[in-house]
GROMACS .gro file of C-alpha atoms in nm:
model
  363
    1UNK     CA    1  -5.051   3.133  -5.875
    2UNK     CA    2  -5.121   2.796  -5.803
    3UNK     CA    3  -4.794   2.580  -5.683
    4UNK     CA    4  -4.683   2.332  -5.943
    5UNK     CA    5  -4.705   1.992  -5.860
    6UNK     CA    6  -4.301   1.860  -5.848
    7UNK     CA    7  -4.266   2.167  -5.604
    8UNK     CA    8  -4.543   2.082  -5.408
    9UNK     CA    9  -4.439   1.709  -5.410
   10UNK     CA   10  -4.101   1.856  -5.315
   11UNK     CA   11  -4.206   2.035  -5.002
   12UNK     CA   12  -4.406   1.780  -4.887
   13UNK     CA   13  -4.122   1.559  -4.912
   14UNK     CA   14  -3.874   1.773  -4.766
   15UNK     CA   15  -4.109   1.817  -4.453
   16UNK     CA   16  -4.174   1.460  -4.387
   17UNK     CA   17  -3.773   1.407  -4.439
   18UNK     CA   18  -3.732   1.682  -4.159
   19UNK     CA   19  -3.965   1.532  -3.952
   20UNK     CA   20  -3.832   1.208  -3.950
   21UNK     CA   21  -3.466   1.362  -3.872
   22UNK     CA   22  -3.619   1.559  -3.560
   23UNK     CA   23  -3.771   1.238  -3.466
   24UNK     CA   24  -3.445   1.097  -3.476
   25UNK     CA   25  -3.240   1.382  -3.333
   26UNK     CA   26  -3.530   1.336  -3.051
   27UNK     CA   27  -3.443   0.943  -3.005
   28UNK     CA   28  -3.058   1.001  -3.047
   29UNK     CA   29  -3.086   1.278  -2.752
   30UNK     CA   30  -3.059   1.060  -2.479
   31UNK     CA   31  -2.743   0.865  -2.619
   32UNK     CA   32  -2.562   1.166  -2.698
   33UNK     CA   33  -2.655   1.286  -2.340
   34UNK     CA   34  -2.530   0.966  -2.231
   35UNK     CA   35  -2.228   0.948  -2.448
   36UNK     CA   36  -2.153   1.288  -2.310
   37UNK     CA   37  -2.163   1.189  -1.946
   38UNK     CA   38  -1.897   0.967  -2.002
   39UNK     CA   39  -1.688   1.115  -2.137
   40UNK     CA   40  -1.678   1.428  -1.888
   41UNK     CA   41  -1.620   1.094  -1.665
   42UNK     CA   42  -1.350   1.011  -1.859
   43UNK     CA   43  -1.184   1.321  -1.861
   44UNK     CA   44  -1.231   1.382  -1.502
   45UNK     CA   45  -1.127   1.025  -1.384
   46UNK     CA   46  -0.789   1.082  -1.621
   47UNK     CA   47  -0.746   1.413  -1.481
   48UNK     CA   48  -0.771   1.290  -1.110
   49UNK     CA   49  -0.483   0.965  -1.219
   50UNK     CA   50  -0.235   1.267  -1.402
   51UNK     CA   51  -0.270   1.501  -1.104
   52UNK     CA   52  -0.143   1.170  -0.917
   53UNK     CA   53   0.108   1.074  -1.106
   54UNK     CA   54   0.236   1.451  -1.133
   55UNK     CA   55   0.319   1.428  -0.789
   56UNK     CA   56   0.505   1.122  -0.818
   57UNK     CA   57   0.685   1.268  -1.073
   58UNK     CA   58   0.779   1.550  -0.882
   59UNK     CA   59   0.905   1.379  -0.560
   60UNK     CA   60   1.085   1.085  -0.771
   61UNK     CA   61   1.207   1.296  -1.052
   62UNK     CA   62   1.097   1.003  -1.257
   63UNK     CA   63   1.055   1.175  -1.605
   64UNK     CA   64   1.075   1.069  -1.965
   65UNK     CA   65   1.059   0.664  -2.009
   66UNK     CA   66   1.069   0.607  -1.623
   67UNK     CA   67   0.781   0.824  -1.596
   68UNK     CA   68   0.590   0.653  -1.884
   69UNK     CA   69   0.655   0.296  -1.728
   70UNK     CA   70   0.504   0.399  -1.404
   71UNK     CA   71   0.198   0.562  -1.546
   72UNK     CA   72   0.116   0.243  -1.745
   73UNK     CA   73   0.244   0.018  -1.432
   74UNK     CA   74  -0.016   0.223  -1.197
   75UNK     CA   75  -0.339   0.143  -1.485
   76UNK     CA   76  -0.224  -0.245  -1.537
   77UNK     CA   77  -0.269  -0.264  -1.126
   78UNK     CA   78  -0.598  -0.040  -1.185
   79UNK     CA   79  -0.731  -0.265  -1.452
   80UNK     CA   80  -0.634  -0.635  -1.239
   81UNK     CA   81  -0.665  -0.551  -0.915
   82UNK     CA   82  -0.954  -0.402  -0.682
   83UNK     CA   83  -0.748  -0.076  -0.681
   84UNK     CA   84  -0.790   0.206  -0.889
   85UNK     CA   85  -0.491   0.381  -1.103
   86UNK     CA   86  -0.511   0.675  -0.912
   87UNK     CA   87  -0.465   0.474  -0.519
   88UNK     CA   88  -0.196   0.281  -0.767
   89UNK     CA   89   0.008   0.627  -0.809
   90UNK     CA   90  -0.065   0.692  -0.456
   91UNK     CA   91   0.118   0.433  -0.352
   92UNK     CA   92   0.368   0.522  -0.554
   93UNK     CA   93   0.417   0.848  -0.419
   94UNK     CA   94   0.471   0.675  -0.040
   95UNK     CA   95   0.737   0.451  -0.224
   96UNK     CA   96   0.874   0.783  -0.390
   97UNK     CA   97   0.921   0.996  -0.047
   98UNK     CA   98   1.089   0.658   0.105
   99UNK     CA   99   1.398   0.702  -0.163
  100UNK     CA  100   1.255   0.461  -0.433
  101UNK     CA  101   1.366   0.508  -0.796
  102UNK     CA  102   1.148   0.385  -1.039
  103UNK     CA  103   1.268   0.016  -1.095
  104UNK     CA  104   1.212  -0.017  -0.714
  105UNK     CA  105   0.849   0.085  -0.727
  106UNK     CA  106   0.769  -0.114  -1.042
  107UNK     CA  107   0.909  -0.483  -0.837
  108UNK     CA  108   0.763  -0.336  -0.526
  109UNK     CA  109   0.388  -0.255  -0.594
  110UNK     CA  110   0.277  -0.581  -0.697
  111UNK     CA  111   0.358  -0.707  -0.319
  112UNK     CA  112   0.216  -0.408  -0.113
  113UNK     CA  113  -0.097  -0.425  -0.309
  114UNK     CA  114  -0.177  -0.813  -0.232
  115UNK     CA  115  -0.089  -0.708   0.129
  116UNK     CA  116  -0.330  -0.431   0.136
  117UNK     CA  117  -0.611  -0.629  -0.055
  118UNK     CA  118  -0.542  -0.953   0.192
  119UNK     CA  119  -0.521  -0.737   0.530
  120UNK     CA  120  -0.878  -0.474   0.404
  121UNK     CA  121  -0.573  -0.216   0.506
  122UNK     CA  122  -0.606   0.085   0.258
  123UNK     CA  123  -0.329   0.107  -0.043
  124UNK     CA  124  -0.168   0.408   0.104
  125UNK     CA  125  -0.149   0.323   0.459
  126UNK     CA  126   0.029  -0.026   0.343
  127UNK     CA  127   0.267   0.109   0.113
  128UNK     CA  128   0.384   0.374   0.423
  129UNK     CA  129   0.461   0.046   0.652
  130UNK     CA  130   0.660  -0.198   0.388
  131UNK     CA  131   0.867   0.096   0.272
  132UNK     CA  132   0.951   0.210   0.641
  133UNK     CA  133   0.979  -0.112   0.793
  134UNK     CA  134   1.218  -0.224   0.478
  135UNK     CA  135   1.447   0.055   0.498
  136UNK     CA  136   1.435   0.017   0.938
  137UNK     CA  137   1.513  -0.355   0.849
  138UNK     CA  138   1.825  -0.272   0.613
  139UNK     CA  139   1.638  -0.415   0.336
  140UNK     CA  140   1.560  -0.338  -0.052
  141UNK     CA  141   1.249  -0.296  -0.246
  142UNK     CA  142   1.361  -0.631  -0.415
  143UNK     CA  143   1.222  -0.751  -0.048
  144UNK     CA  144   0.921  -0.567  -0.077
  145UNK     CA  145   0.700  -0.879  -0.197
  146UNK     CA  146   0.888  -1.154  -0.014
  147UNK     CA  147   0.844  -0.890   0.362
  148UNK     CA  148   0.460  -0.862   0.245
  149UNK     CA  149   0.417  -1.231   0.263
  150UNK     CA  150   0.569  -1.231   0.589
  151UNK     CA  151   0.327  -0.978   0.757
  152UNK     CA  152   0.048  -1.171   0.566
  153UNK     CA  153   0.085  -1.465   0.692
  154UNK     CA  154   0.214  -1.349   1.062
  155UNK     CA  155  -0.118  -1.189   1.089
  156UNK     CA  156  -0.336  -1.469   0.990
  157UNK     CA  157  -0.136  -1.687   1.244
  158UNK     CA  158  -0.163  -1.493   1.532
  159UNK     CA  159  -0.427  -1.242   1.702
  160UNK     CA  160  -0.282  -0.910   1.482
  161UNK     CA  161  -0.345  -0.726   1.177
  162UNK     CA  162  -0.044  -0.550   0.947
  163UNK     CA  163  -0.138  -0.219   1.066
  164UNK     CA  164  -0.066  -0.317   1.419
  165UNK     CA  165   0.251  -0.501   1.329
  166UNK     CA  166   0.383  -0.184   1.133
  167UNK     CA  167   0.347  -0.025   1.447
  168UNK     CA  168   0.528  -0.273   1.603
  169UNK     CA  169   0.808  -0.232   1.393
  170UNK     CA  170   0.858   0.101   1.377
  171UNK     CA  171   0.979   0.056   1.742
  172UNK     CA  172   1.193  -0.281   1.691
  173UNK     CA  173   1.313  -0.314   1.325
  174UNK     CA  174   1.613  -0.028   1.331
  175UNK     CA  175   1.751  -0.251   1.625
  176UNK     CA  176   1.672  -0.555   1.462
  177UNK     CA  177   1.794  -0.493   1.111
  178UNK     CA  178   2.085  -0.321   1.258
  179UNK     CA  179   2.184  -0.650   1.430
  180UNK     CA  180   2.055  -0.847   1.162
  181UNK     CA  181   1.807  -1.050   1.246
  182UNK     CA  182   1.561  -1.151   1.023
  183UNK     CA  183   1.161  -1.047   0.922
  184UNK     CA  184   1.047  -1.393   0.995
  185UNK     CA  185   1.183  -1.416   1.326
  186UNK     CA  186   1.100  -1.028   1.393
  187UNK     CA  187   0.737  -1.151   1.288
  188UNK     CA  188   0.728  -1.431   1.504
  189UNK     CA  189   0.805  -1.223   1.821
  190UNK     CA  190   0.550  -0.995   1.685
  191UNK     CA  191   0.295  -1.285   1.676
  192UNK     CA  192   0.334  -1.416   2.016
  193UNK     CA  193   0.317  -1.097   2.228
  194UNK     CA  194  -0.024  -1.024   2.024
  195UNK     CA  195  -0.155  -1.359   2.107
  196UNK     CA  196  -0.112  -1.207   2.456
  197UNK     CA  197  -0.266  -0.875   2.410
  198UNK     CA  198   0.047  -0.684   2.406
  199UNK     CA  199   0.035  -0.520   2.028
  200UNK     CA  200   0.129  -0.167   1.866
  201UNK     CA  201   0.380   0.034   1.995
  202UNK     CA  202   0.341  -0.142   2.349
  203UNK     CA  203   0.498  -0.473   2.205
  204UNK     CA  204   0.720  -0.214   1.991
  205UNK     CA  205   0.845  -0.090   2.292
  206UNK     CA  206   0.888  -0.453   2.482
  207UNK     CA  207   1.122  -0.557   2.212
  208UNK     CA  208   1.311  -0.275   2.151
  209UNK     CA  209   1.365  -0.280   2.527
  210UNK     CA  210   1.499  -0.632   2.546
  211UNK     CA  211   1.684  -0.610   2.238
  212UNK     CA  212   1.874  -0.286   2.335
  213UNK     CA  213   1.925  -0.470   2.685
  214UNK     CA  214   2.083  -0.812   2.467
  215UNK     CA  215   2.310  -0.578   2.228
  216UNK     CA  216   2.458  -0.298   2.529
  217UNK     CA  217   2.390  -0.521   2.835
  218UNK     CA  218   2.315  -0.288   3.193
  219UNK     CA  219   2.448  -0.424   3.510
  220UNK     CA  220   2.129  -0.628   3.584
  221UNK     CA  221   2.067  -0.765   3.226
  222UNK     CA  222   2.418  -0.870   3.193
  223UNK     CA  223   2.396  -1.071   3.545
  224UNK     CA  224   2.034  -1.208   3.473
  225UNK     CA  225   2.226  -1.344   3.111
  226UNK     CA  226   2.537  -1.498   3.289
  227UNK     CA  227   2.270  -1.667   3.556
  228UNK     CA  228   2.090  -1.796   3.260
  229UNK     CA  229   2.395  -1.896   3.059
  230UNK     CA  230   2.210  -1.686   2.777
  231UNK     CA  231   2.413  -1.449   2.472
  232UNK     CA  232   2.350  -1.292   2.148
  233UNK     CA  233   2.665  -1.438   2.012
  234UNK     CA  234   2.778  -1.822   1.963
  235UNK     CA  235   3.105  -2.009   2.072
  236UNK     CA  236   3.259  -1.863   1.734
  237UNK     CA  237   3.187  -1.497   1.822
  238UNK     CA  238   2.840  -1.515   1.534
  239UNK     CA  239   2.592  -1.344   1.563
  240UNK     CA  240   2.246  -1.593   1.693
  241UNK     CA  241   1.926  -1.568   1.492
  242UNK     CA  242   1.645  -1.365   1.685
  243UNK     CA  243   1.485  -1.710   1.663
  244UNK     CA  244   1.784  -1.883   1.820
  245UNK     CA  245   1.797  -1.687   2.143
  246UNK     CA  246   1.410  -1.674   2.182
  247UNK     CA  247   1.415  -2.045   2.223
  248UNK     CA  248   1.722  -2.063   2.422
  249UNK     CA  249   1.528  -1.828   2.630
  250UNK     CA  250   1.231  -2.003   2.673
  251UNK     CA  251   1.427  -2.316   2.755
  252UNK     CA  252   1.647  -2.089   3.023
  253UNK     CA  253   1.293  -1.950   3.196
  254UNK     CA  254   1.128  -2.313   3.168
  255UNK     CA  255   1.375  -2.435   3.479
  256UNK     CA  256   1.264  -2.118   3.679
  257UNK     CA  257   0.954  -2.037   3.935
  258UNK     CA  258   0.705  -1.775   3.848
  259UNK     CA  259   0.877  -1.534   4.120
  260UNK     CA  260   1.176  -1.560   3.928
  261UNK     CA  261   1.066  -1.552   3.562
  262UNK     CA  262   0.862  -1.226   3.641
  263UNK     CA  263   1.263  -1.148   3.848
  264UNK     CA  264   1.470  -1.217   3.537
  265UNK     CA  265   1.215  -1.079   3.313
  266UNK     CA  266   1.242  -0.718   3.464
  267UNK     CA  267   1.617  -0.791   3.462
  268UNK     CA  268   1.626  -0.822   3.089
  269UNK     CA  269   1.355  -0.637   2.944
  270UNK     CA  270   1.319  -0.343   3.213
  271UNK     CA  271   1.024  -0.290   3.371
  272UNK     CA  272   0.835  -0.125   3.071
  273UNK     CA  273   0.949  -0.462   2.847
  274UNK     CA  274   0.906  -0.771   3.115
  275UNK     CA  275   0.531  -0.779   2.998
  276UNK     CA  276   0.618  -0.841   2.652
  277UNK     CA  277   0.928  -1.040   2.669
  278UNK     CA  278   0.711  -1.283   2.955
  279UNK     CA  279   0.433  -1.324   2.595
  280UNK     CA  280   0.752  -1.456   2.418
  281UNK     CA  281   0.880  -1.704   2.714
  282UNK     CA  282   0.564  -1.806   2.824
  283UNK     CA  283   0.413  -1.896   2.436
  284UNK     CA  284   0.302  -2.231   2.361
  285UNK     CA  285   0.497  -2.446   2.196
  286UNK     CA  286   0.261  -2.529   1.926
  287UNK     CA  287   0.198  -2.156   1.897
  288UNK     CA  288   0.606  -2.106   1.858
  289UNK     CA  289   0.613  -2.311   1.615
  290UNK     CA  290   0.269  -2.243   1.426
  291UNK     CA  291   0.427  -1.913   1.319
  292UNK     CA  292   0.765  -2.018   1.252
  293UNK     CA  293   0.603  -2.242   0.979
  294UNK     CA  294   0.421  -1.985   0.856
  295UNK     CA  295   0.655  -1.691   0.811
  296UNK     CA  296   0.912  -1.943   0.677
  297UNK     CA  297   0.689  -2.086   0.397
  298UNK     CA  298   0.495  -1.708   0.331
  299UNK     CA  299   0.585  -1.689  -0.050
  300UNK     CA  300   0.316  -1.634  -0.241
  301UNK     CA  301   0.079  -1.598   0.076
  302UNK     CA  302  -0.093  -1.225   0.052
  303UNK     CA  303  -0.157  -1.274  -0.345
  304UNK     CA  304  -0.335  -1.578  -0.258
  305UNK     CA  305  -0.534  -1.413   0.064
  306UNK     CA  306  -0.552  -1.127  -0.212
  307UNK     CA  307  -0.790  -1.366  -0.405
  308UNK     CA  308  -0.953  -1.549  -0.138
  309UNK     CA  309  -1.106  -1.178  -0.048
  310UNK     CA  310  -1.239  -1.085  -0.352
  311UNK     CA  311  -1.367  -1.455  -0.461
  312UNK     CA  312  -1.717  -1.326  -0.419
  313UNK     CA  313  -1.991  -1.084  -0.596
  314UNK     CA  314  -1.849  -0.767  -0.386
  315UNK     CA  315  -1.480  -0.830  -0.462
  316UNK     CA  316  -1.553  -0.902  -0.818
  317UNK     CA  317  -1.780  -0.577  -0.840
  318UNK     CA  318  -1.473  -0.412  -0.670
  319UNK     CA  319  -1.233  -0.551  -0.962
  320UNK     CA  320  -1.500  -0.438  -1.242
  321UNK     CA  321  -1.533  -0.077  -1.104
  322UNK     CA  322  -1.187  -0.038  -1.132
  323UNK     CA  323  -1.101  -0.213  -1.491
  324UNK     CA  324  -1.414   0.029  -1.602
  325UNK     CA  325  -1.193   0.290  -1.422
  326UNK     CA  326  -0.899   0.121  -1.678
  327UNK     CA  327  -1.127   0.172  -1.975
  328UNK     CA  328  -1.238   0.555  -1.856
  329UNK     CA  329  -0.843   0.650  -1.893
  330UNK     CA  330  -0.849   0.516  -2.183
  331UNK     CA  331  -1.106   0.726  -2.300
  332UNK     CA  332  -0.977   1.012  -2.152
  333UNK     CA  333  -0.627   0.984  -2.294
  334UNK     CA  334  -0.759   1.019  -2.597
  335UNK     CA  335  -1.029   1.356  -2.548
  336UNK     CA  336  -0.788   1.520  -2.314
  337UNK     CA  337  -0.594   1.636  -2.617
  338UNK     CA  338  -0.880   1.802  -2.769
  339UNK     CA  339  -0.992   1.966  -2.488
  340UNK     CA  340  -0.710   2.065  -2.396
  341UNK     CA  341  -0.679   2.232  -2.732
  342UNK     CA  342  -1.012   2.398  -2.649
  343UNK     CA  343  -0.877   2.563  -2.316
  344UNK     CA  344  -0.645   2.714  -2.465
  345UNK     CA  345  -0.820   2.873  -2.698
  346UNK     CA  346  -1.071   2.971  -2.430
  347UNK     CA  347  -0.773   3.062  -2.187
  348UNK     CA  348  -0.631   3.321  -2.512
  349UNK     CA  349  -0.957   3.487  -2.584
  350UNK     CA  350  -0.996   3.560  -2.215
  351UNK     CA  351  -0.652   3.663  -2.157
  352UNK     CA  352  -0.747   3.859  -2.418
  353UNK     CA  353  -1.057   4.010  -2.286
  354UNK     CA  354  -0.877   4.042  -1.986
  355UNK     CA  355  -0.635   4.322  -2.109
  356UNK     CA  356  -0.886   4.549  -2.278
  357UNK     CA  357  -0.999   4.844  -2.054
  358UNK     CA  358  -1.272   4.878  -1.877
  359UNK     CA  359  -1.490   5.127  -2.160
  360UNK     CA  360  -1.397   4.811  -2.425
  361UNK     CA  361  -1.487   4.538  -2.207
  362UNK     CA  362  -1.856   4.735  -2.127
  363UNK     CA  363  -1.869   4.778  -2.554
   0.00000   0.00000   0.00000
């Protein structure tokens, strides 16, 4: 029998509608491909920044509130800064194994991440020297921002790098915190011996010599001091700045042939110091003073280095891979959930599968 016509019409219609969907299905392919890509991204970027912040968790036993308030502390440095969330919690971690609780590593990040972003010194690596050098130096994490300007601007004002000063310091600060001098005048000393090639631990070592030598005087350092009229304390019994008895030891050695500085130098330093404590004596004055200025006015120094770095087309790609970082954990917070859901659905019909025997699982 022949078709009638409003069936006919109806067919044809209903083809040319199908057509037209699988024509669209064919153009929306690519998007949903697309859409699809990022959001495994997502997922896997938000994975990477939990597994992160899981170990912070773990070694801070920041939980609850505390926990939340670093996780959204690590993305707000991820979206406005050249960092990413995840080198954000790893930072945190460093701060976590140094004895940090969580209001210390919320004041101290913003600091050691303008240090690292001034100095090209990875995240990590910078957050490992402020929190040793701090607790070596008898200070807080409320210092952690002010001690990063320090190092900042030490390092632009003399021939060293923070890496090279936090080795430095893991030699001198204990002795210097312990007879409490200060950063800026630790940095200073720092600055000068680098200006004459003596950096690391070798400069590490030169201070902690002549320091130890100042604080328990030997035979020979305690006669080289009386010679030079020189002492860590003042008429009162106080303790002298670090800055205090470098230049009254620079004025002491002015008076003195080269014979004897190199004399009085072994004397005070030791033999394995003299090299280093001869950098500090025999510094220019307008070098001295250079870096005095500088440590003593630092505030605010590595954020502004921090944006002098990126205030160009690679730093400001930097900053937009990682607020699109930002914007994947966003994402991901929110299809984690699901798919988490999924797993475990997945995870029960294998577990499952898993405990039939062998003749069932063949079936």
């Amino acid at each position: 029998h022949d078709i009638p016509n409003g069936i006919e019409q109806m067919g044809t219609a209903m083809q040319s509608a199908g057509e037209k969907l699988s024509a669209m299905g064919d153009a929306l392919m690519p998007l949903s491909a697309a859409a699809a890509a990022v959001g495994v991204g997502a997922i896997k970027m938000t994975a990477d920044f939990d597994s992160s912040m899981s170990k912070v968790s773990a070694i801070s036993g920041a939980t609850g509130k505390d926990f939340d308030a670093l996780r959204d502390k690590a993305r707000e440095m991820g979206a406005e800064t050249k960092f990413s969330a995840s080198e954000a919690a790893d930072a945190f971690t460093y701060m976590a194994m140094a004895g940090w609780k969580t209001e210390d590593m919320m004041s101290g990040i913003d600091g050691i991440m303008a240090l690292s972003a001034a100095d090209g010194l990875d995240l990590a690596t910078t957050a490992d020297i402020v929190t040793d050098s701090l607790s070596a130096m008898g200070l807080s994490a409320d210092d952690a921002g002010h001690f990063a300007d320090v190092l900042a601007a030490a390092s632009t004002n003399a021939n060293t790098n923070v890496e090279m000063m936090g080795e430095t310091f893991k030699y001198a600060a204990p002795l210097a915190g312990s007879l409490g001098f200060s950063i800026e005048d630790l940095a200073v000393a720092t600055g000068l011996m680098a200006n004459a090639g003596i950096k690391g631990s070798q400069s590490g070592t030169a201070l902690r010599g002549w320091l130890t030598r100042l604080a328990k005087p030997t035979k020979e350092s305690k006669a080289a001091m009386d010679a030079l009229g020189l002492s860590l304390t003042d008429s009162e019994g106080n303790m002298k700045s670090l800055m205090q008895i470098m230049e009254e030891t620079r004025d002491a050695f002015s008076n003195l042939s080269e014979e004897s500085k190199a004399q009085h130098a072994a004397m005070l330093a030791g033999q394995n110091g003299m090299s280093g404590f001869l950098a500090v004596v025999n510094a220019s004055e307008a070098d001295l003073k250079k870096l005095a200025k500088a440590t003593k006015n630092a505030n605010g120094v590595a954020k502004d280095m921090a944006e002098t770095m990126q205030d160009n087309l690679n730093g400001q790609l930097t900053i937009l891979k990682s607020q699109l970082g930002e914007a994947a954990i966003s994402i991901g917070d929110a299809l984690i959930p699901k798919v988490r859901e999924a797993t475990s659905v997945v995870q029960s019909a294998t577990d499952w599968f898993n405990r039939l025997s062998d003749s069932e699982k063949q079936i």
